[in-house]
CSV table of C-alpha atoms in Angstrom, one decimal:
chain,number,residue,atom,x,y,z
B,1,UNK,CA,19.6,22.6,10.3
B,2,UNK,CA,20.2,20.2,7.2
B,3,UNK,CA,23.9,19.6,8.6
B,4,UNK,CA,22.8,18.7,12.0
B,5,UNK,CA,20.6,16.0,10.7
B,6,UNK,CA,22.7,14.4,8.4
B,7,UNK,CA,25.1,14.3,10.9
B,8,UNK,CA,22.6,12.4,13.3
B,9,UNK,CA,21.5,10.3,10.6
B,10,UNK,CA,25.0,9.3,9.5
B,11,UNK,CA,25.7,8.6,13.0
B,12,UNK,CA,22.8,6.2,13.5
B,13,UNK,CA,21.9,8.6,16.7
B,14,UNK,CA,18.8,10.1,14.8
B,15,UNK,CA,15.4,8.5,16.0
B,16,UNK,CA,12.9,7.4,13.3
B,17,UNK,CA,9.4,7.7,14.0
B,18,UNK,CA,6.8,5.6,11.9
B,19,UNK,CA,3.2,6.7,11.8
B,20,UNK,CA,0.8,3.7,11.0
B,21,UNK,CA,2.2,0.2,12.1
B,22,UNK,CA,0.3,-1.9,9.4
B,23,UNK,CA,1.6,-3.8,6.5
B,24,UNK,CA,3.8,-0.7,5.3
B,25,UNK,CA,4.9,0.5,8.8
B,26,UNK,CA,5.6,-2.4,10.7
B,27,UNK,CA,8.2,-3.8,7.9
B,28,UNK,CA,9.9,-0.3,8.1
B,29,UNK,CA,10.1,-0.5,11.9
B,30,UNK,CA,12.1,-4.0,11.5
B,31,UNK,CA,14.4,-2.8,8.9
B,32,UNK,CA,15.3,0.2,10.9
B,33,UNK,CA,15.8,-1.3,14.3
B,34,UNK,CA,17.8,-3.8,12.3
B,35,UNK,CA,20.2,-1.2,11.3
B,36,UNK,CA,20.6,-0.2,14.8
B,37,UNK,CA,18.4,2.9,14.8
B,38,UNK,CA,15.8,3.9,17.5
B,39,UNK,CA,12.2,3.7,16.2
B,40,UNK,CA,9.2,5.1,17.8
B,41,UNK,CA,5.9,3.5,16.2
B,42,UNK,CA,2.4,5.6,16.3
B,43,UNK,CA,-0.8,4.0,15.6
B,44,UNK,CA,-4.3,5.0,16.8
B,45,UNK,CA,-5.2,1.7,17.4
B,46,UNK,CA,-4.6,0.8,20.7
B,47,UNK,CA,-4.8,-3.2,20.5
B,48,UNK,CA,-2.1,-2.8,17.8
B,49,UNK,CA,0.2,-0.8,20.3
B,50,UNK,CA,-0.4,-3.1,23.3
B,51,UNK,CA,0.3,-6.3,20.8
B,52,UNK,CA,3.2,-4.8,19.7
B,53,UNK,CA,4.6,-3.9,23.3
B,54,UNK,CA,3.6,-7.4,24.2
B,55,UNK,CA,6.0,-9.1,21.7
B,56,UNK,CA,3.1,-10.4,19.5
B,57,UNK,CA,2.8,-9.5,15.6
B,58,UNK,CA,-0.5,-9.4,13.8
B,59,UNK,CA,1.2,-9.7,10.6
B,60,UNK,CA,1.9,-13.0,9.4
B,61,UNK,CA,5.8,-12.2,7.3
B,62,UNK,CA,6.7,-10.6,10.5
B,63,UNK,CA,7.2,-13.3,13.1
B,64,UNK,CA,6.3,-12.2,16.7
B,65,UNK,CA,10.0,-13.4,17.2
B,66,UNK,CA,11.2,-10.5,15.3
B,67,UNK,CA,9.1,-8.0,17.4
B,68,UNK,CA,9.8,-9.5,20.7
B,69,UNK,CA,13.5,-9.2,19.5
B,70,UNK,CA,12.7,-5.4,18.5
B,71,UNK,CA,11.2,-4.5,21.8
B,72,UNK,CA,13.6,-6.1,24.2
B,73,UNK,CA,16.7,-4.4,22.3
B,74,UNK,CA,15.3,-1.5,23.9
B,75,UNK,CA,15.5,0.3,20.1
B,76,UNK,CA,11.5,0.3,19.4
B,77,UNK,CA,8.4,1.4,21.3
B,78,UNK,CA,5.0,1.8,20.5
B,79,UNK,CA,2.7,4.5,21.6
B,80,UNK,CA,-1.1,5.9,20.8
B,81,UNK,CA,0.3,9.5,21.8
B,82,UNK,CA,0.7,11.3,18.9
B,83,UNK,CA,2.0,14.3,21.0
B,84,UNK,CA,5.6,12.2,21.3
B,85,UNK,CA,5.7,13.0,17.4
B,86,UNK,CA,8.2,15.9,18.6
B,87,UNK,CA,10.6,13.2,19.6
B,88,UNK,CA,11.7,11.5,16.4
B,89,UNK,CA,14.3,13.5,14.0
B,90,UNK,CA,12.6,11.7,10.9
B,91,UNK,CA,8.7,10.9,10.7
B,92,UNK,CA,7.7,8.5,8.1
B,93,UNK,CA,3.8,8.7,7.3
B,94,UNK,CA,2.2,5.3,6.3
B,95,UNK,CA,-1.5,5.7,6.6
B,96,UNK,CA,-4.2,4.3,4.5
B,97,UNK,CA,-5.3,6.7,1.1
B,98,UNK,CA,-8.7,4.9,0.2
B,99,UNK,CA,-11.3,5.9,-2.1
B,100,UNK,CA,-14.9,7.8,-0.9
B,101,UNK,CA,-18.1,6.2,-1.8
B,102,UNK,CA,-17.8,8.6,-4.9
B,103,UNK,CA,-14.6,6.9,-6.1
B,104,UNK,CA,-12.6,9.7,-5.3
B,105,UNK,CA,-9.3,10.1,-3.1
B,106,UNK,CA,-10.1,10.2,0.7
B,107,UNK,CA,-7.3,12.5,2.0
B,108,UNK,CA,-8.7,12.6,5.5
B,109,UNK,CA,-6.2,10.0,7.1
B,110,UNK,CA,-3.0,11.7,5.3
B,111,UNK,CA,-4.7,15.3,6.7
B,112,UNK,CA,-5.2,14.2,10.1
B,113,UNK,CA,-1.7,12.8,10.6
B,114,UNK,CA,0.0,16.0,8.7
B,115,UNK,CA,-2.1,17.7,11.5
B,116,UNK,CA,-0.7,15.6,14.5
B,117,UNK,CA,2.7,16.3,13.1
B,118,UNK,CA,2.2,19.8,12.8
B,119,UNK,CA,0.9,20.2,16.1
B,120,UNK,CA,4.3,19.2,17.5
B,121,UNK,CA,6.7,20.0,14.4
B,122,UNK,CA,10.0,21.3,15.4
B,123,UNK,CA,13.3,22.6,13.7
B,124,UNK,CA,15.5,20.0,12.0
B,125,UNK,CA,12.7,17.2,11.5
B,126,UNK,CA,12.3,15.4,8.6
B,127,UNK,CA,9.0,14.4,7.5
B,128,UNK,CA,8.1,11.8,4.8
B,129,UNK,CA,4.9,10.8,3.2
B,130,UNK,CA,4.8,7.0,2.1
B,131,UNK,CA,1.0,6.3,1.3
B,132,UNK,CA,0.4,5.6,-2.5
B,133,UNK,CA,-1.4,8.8,-3.4
B,134,UNK,CA,-1.8,11.1,-6.7
B,135,UNK,CA,1.1,13.3,-8.0
B,136,UNK,CA,1.0,16.8,-6.3
B,137,UNK,CA,-0.1,15.4,-2.9
B,138,UNK,CA,3.3,16.2,-0.5
B,139,UNK,CA,3.0,19.9,-2.0
B,140,UNK,CA,-0.7,20.4,-2.0
B,141,UNK,CA,-1.9,18.7,1.0
B,142,UNK,CA,1.2,17.9,3.4
B,143,UNK,CA,3.1,21.2,2.8
B,144,UNK,CA,0.4,23.8,3.7
B,145,UNK,CA,-0.7,21.6,6.9
B,146,UNK,CA,2.9,21.3,8.2
B,147,UNK,CA,3.9,25.1,7.2
B,148,UNK,CA,1.0,26.2,9.3
B,149,UNK,CA,3.4,25.5,12.2
B,150,UNK,CA,5.2,29.0,11.1
B,151,UNK,CA,8.4,26.7,9.9
B,152,UNK,CA,9.9,26.9,6.5
B,153,UNK,CA,10.3,23.9,4.4
B,154,UNK,CA,13.8,23.2,3.1
B,155,UNK,CA,15.5,25.7,5.9
B,156,UNK,CA,13.5,24.6,9.3
B,157,UNK,CA,12.0,21.4,8.5
B,158,UNK,CA,12.3,18.7,5.7
B,159,UNK,CA,9.4,17.1,3.3
B,160,UNK,CA,9.8,14.5,1.0
B,161,UNK,CA,7.9,11.3,-0.7
B,162,UNK,CA,9.0,8.0,-1.2
B,163,UNK,CA,6.5,5.4,-2.4
B,164,UNK,CA,5.9,2.2,-0.3
B,165,UNK,CA,6.4,-1.1,-2.4
B,166,UNK,CA,5.9,-3.6,0.0
B,167,UNK,CA,4.6,-7.1,-1.6
B,168,UNK,CA,3.6,-9.2,1.3
B,169,UNK,CA,4.1,-13.0,0.9
B,170,UNK,CA,7.0,-12.0,-1.9
B,171,UNK,CA,10.0,-14.5,-0.9
B,172,UNK,CA,12.2,-12.9,-3.5
B,173,UNK,CA,12.4,-9.4,-2.3
B,174,UNK,CA,12.0,-7.7,1.2
B,175,UNK,CA,11.3,-4.1,2.4
B,176,UNK,CA,15.6,-3.9,2.7
B,177,UNK,CA,16.3,-5.4,-1.0
B,178,UNK,CA,13.0,-3.6,-3.1
B,179,UNK,CA,14.7,-0.2,-4.3
B,180,UNK,CA,13.4,3.0,-2.8
B,181,UNK,CA,12.4,5.6,-4.8
B,182,UNK,CA,12.7,9.2,-2.9
B,183,UNK,CA,11.7,12.5,-4.3
B,184,UNK,CA,11.8,15.8,-2.3
B,185,UNK,CA,10.2,19.2,-2.2
B,186,UNK,CA,14.0,20.7,-1.9
B,187,UNK,CA,17.3,19.8,-2.6
B,188,UNK,CA,18.0,19.7,1.6
B,189,UNK,CA,14.9,17.8,1.8
B,190,UNK,CA,16.1,15.3,-1.0
B,191,UNK,CA,19.5,15.0,0.6
B,192,UNK,CA,18.0,14.0,4.2
B,193,UNK,CA,15.6,11.4,2.8
B,194,UNK,CA,18.0,9.7,0.6
B,195,UNK,CA,20.7,9.6,3.8
B,196,UNK,CA,17.8,7.9,6.1
B,197,UNK,CA,16.8,5.6,3.8
B,198,UNK,CA,20.3,4.7,2.7
B,199,UNK,CA,20.6,3.3,6.4
B,200,UNK,CA,18.4,0.6,6.0
B,201,UNK,CA,17.6,0.0,2.4
B,202,UNK,CA,20.0,-1.6,-0.2
B,203,UNK,CA,19.3,0.9,-3.2
B,204,UNK,CA,17.8,4.2,-3.0
B,205,UNK,CA,16.9,6.0,-6.3
B,206,UNK,CA,16.5,9.8,-5.9
B,207,UNK,CA,14.1,11.5,-8.3
B,208,UNK,CA,13.7,15.2,-9.1
B,209,UNK,CA,10.9,15.9,-7.2
B,210,UNK,CA,8.1,14.7,-4.6
B,211,UNK,CA,5.4,14.6,-7.4
B,212,UNK,CA,7.6,12.2,-9.6
B,213,UNK,CA,8.1,9.9,-7.0
B,214,UNK,CA,4.3,10.2,-6.9
B,215,UNK,CA,3.6,9.7,-10.0
B,216,UNK,CA,6.3,6.7,-10.2
B,217,UNK,CA,4.3,4.5,-7.7
B,218,UNK,CA,0.8,5.4,-9.8
B,219,UNK,CA,2.7,4.3,-12.9
B,220,UNK,CA,3.5,1.1,-11.3
B,221,UNK,CA,0.2,0.1,-10.1
B,222,UNK,CA,-1.7,1.7,-13.1
B,223,UNK,CA,0.5,-0.5,-15.6
B,224,UNK,CA,-0.6,-3.7,-13.7
B,225,UNK,CA,-4.0,-2.7,-13.4
B,226,UNK,CA,-4.8,-2.0,-17.2
B,227,UNK,CA,-2.7,-5.2,-18.1
B,228,UNK,CA,-4.8,-7.3,-15.7
B,229,UNK,CA,-7.9,-5.4,-17.2
B,230,UNK,CA,-7.0,-6.7,-20.6
B,231,UNK,CA,-6.3,-10.5,-19.6
B,232,UNK,CA,-9.9,-10.6,-17.6
B,233,UNK,CA,-11.5,-8.7,-20.6
B,234,UNK,CA,-10.0,-11.6,-22.6
B,235,UNK,CA,-11.0,-14.5,-20.3
B,236,UNK,CA,-14.5,-13.1,-20.6
B,237,UNK,CA,-14.2,-13.1,-24.5
B,238,UNK,CA,-12.5,-16.5,-24.9
B,239,UNK,CA,-14.7,-18.2,-22.2
B,240,UNK,CA,-17.7,-17.7,-24.9
B,241,UNK,CA,-15.2,-18.8,-27.6
B,242,UNK,CA,-14.5,-22.1,-25.7
B,243,UNK,CA,-10.8,-21.0,-25.4
B,244,UNK,CA,-8.5,-21.8,-22.5
B,245,UNK,CA,-7.0,-18.4,-21.6
B,246,UNK,CA,-4.7,-19.6,-19.3
B,247,UNK,CA,-3.4,-22.2,-21.9
B,248,UNK,CA,-3.3,-19.0,-24.4
B,249,UNK,CA,-0.8,-16.9,-21.8
B,250,UNK,CA,1.1,-19.9,-21.2
B,251,UNK,CA,2.0,-20.2,-24.7
B,252,UNK,CA,2.2,-16.4,-25.3
B,253,UNK,CA,4.6,-16.4,-22.5
B,254,UNK,CA,7.1,-18.4,-24.6
B,255,UNK,CA,8.0,-15.7,-26.8
B,256,UNK,CA,11.2,-14.4,-25.3
B,257,UNK,CA,10.8,-10.7,-26.1
B,258,UNK,CA,7.7,-7.8,-26.2
B,259,UNK,CA,5.5,-9.8,-23.8
B,260,UNK,CA,5.0,-10.1,-20.1
B,261,UNK,CA,2.5,-12.5,-18.6
B,262,UNK,CA,-0.5,-11.3,-16.5
B,263,UNK,CA,-3.3,-13.5,-15.4
B,264,UNK,CA,-7.1,-13.1,-14.9
B,265,UNK,CA,-8.8,-13.6,-11.8
B,266,UNK,CA,-12.3,-12.8,-9.9
B,267,UNK,CA,-11.3,-8.7,-9.3
B,268,UNK,CA,-8.2,-6.9,-8.1
B,269,UNK,CA,-7.5,-6.9,-4.6
B,270,UNK,CA,-5.0,-5.2,-2.3
B,271,UNK,CA,-4.6,-1.7,-1.0
B,272,UNK,CA,-2.9,-0.3,-4.2
B,273,UNK,CA,-4.0,-1.7,-7.5
B,274,UNK,CA,-7.6,-1.3,-6.9
B,275,UNK,CA,-7.2,2.2,-5.9
B,276,UNK,CA,-4.3,4.1,-7.8
B,277,UNK,CA,-5.9,4.5,-11.1
B,278,UNK,CA,-9.0,6.1,-9.9
B,279,UNK,CA,-6.6,8.3,-7.9
B,280,UNK,CA,-4.9,9.3,-11.1
B,281,UNK,CA,-7.9,9.7,-13.2
B,282,UNK,CA,-9.5,12.4,-10.3
B,283,UNK,CA,-6.2,14.1,-10.4
B,284,UNK,CA,-6.2,14.1,-14.6
B,285,UNK,CA,-9.9,15.8,-14.4
B,286,UNK,CA,-8.1,18.7,-12.5
B,287,UNK,CA,-6.1,19.4,-16.1
B,288,UNK,CA,-9.0,19.1,-18.2
B,289,UNK,CA,-8.0,15.6,-19.4
B,290,UNK,CA,-9.9,12.0,-19.4
B,291,UNK,CA,-7.9,8.8,-18.6
B,292,UNK,CA,-10.4,7.2,-20.6
B,293,UNK,CA,-8.2,3.7,-20.8
B,294,UNK,CA,-7.2,3.5,-17.4
B,295,UNK,CA,-10.7,4.4,-16.1
B,296,UNK,CA,-12.4,1.5,-18.7
B,297,UNK,CA,-9.6,-0.8,-17.0
B,298,UNK,CA,-10.8,0.0,-13.8
B,299,UNK,CA,-14.6,-0.8,-14.5
B,300,UNK,CA,-13.4,-4.1,-16.1
B,301,UNK,CA,-11.7,-5.1,-13.1
B,302,UNK,CA,-14.3,-4.0,-10.6
B,303,UNK,CA,-17.0,-5.9,-13.1
B,304,UNK,CA,-15.3,-9.3,-12.6
B,305,UNK,CA,-16.9,-10.4,-9.3
B,306,UNK,CA,-20.1,-10.5,-11.1
B,307,UNK,CA,-18.6,-12.5,-14.2
B,308,UNK,CA,-17.9,-15.1,-11.4
B,309,UNK,CA,-21.0,-15.2,-9.8
B,310,UNK,CA,-22.8,-15.8,-13.4
B,311,UNK,CA,-20.2,-19.0,-14.1
B,312,UNK,CA,-21.4,-20.3,-10.6
B,313,UNK,CA,-25.0,-19.6,-11.3
B,314,UNK,CA,-24.6,-21.3,-14.9
B,315,UNK,CA,-22.7,-24.5,-13.5
B,316,UNK,CA,-25.6,-25.0,-10.6
B,317,UNK,CA,-28.1,-24.4,-13.3
B,318,UNK,CA,-26.3,-27.1,-15.4
B,319,UNK,CA,-26.9,-29.6,-12.7
B,320,UNK,CA,-30.6,-28.6,-11.9
B,321,UNK,CA,-29.7,-26.4,-8.8
B,322,UNK,CA,-30.5,-22.9,-7.8
B,323,UNK,CA,-28.1,-20.4,-6.3
B,324,UNK,CA,-30.6,-19.7,-3.2
B,325,UNK,CA,-29.8,-22.5,-1.0
B,326,UNK,CA,-26.7,-24.0,-2.3
B,327,UNK,CA,-23.9,-24.4,0.0
B,328,UNK,CA,-20.9,-22.8,-1.3
B,329,UNK,CA,-17.3,-23.0,-0.1
B,330,UNK,CA,-14.9,-20.2,-0.9
B,331,UNK,CA,-11.3,-21.4,-0.7
B,332,UNK,CA,-8.9,-18.6,0.1
B,333,UNK,CA,-10.3,-14.9,1.2
B,334,UNK,CA,-7.1,-13.0,1.3
B,335,UNK,CA,-6.3,-10.9,-1.9
B,336,UNK,CA,-3.5,-13.0,-3.1
B,337,UNK,CA,-2.4,-16.3,-2.2
B,338,UNK,CA,-0.3,-17.3,1.2
B,339,UNK,CA,-0.9,-13.7,2.8
B,340,UNK,CA,-3.3,-12.5,5.6
B,341,UNK,CA,-4.3,-9.3,3.9
B,342,UNK,CA,-7.9,-9.1,3.0
B,343,UNK,CA,-7.6,-5.4,1.8
B,344,UNK,CA,-9.9,-4.9,-1.1
B,345,UNK,CA,-10.0,-8.9,-1.4
B,346,UNK,CA,-12.6,-9.8,-4.4
B,347,UNK,CA,-13.5,-12.9,-2.2
B,348,UNK,CA,-15.5,-10.6,0.1
B,349,UNK,CA,-17.8,-9.3,-2.9
B,350,UNK,CA,-18.0,-12.9,-4.3
B,351,UNK,CA,-19.3,-14.1,-0.6
B,352,UNK,CA,-21.7,-10.8,-0.3
B,353,UNK,CA,-23.2,-11.1,-3.7
B,354,UNK,CA,-23.6,-15.1,-3.2
B,355,UNK,CA,-25.3,-14.6,0.1
B,356,UNK,CA,-27.6,-11.9,-1.6
B,357,UNK,CA,-28.7,-14.6,-3.8
B,358,UNK,CA,-29.5,-16.9,-1.2
B,359,UNK,CA,-26.5,-19.3,-1.0
B,360,UNK,CA,-25.0,-20.9,2.4
B,361,UNK,CA,-21.5,-19.6,1.9
B,362,UNK,CA,-18.6,-20.4,4.0
B,363,UNK,CA,-14.9,-20.2,3.4
B,364,UNK,CA,-11.4,-21.6,4.3
B,365,UNK,CA,-7.9,-20.1,4.2
B,366,UNK,CA,-5.3,-21.4,6.6
B,367,UNK,CA,-3.9,-17.5,6.8
B,368,UNK,CA,-7.0,-16.1,7.8
B,369,UNK,CA,-8.4,-17.5,11.0
B,370,UNK,CA,-12.5,-17.5,11.5
């Protein structure tokens, strides 16, 4: 089975299926079609599928012309019919992995997608999970569902994990140029996944296991979360001390070694960074370990919108005004500059908190239409 799959990949005749046509999946579709592969896109959102097949894009950094070219080339087609998952030779899963209200991992999208794949799984297929998640997900969640089809991993089908590293709006790095970490459930699965990504990505980085690849992404995002929490806490402290934290960071950044600048903000946004540390903390509890440092960083970042509200209230009070009835304009709605992605954006919480206090809130963001 592995020889046949590798031959298809290397000859460019393998069909790639991408499940989830959002900020992760659609850029992958673009790169594999650019590489000459035939790609099938799957999504439960009929509006997205219809838009793509009509040559329209709903993601700002993927122009409509790119979508039109993919469709006209006959190398790409999108569908909501998951029964067609038997057709691709390689299936890449790019579905959300949010938190529950209890801030625990919500695996429902991954489990549902794995179930859909299992329903049509055939011999020789490669399945790769790209969704950010805790170490162990591929083996503990994906594998049992797929194996229920009666096939054996590493012999009949192949299973791997490769964390998405998308950074929307980044003009220096793209899907193609960001190194791709890959870990497999066995040596054949790893070989198939590496061969597939080498078709479309400049550098592929194999690791020893799927769990190592999962842990890699969690480390990357936890690293950012705890460092942002550090400067957020210093922002609050220095504010009380009458010190400009931005001036301090700029000065510290002149040190040519041992320091990397991070910057404070009204909270964390995007799909990964606000969520991943909680995934890791949840998993750590299964090993009787409390990740106190990581969890505290998450709590600090979560509290930042209320610090902003306190500063707004203070500024209005200084001018003899109350928040209630005040007209407040929020500049920027996305989670970072120059993108149209509002996922987990702290601006949404800021608006909600201000409205609860009776403020009349409006916003302006050139990337997000009203």
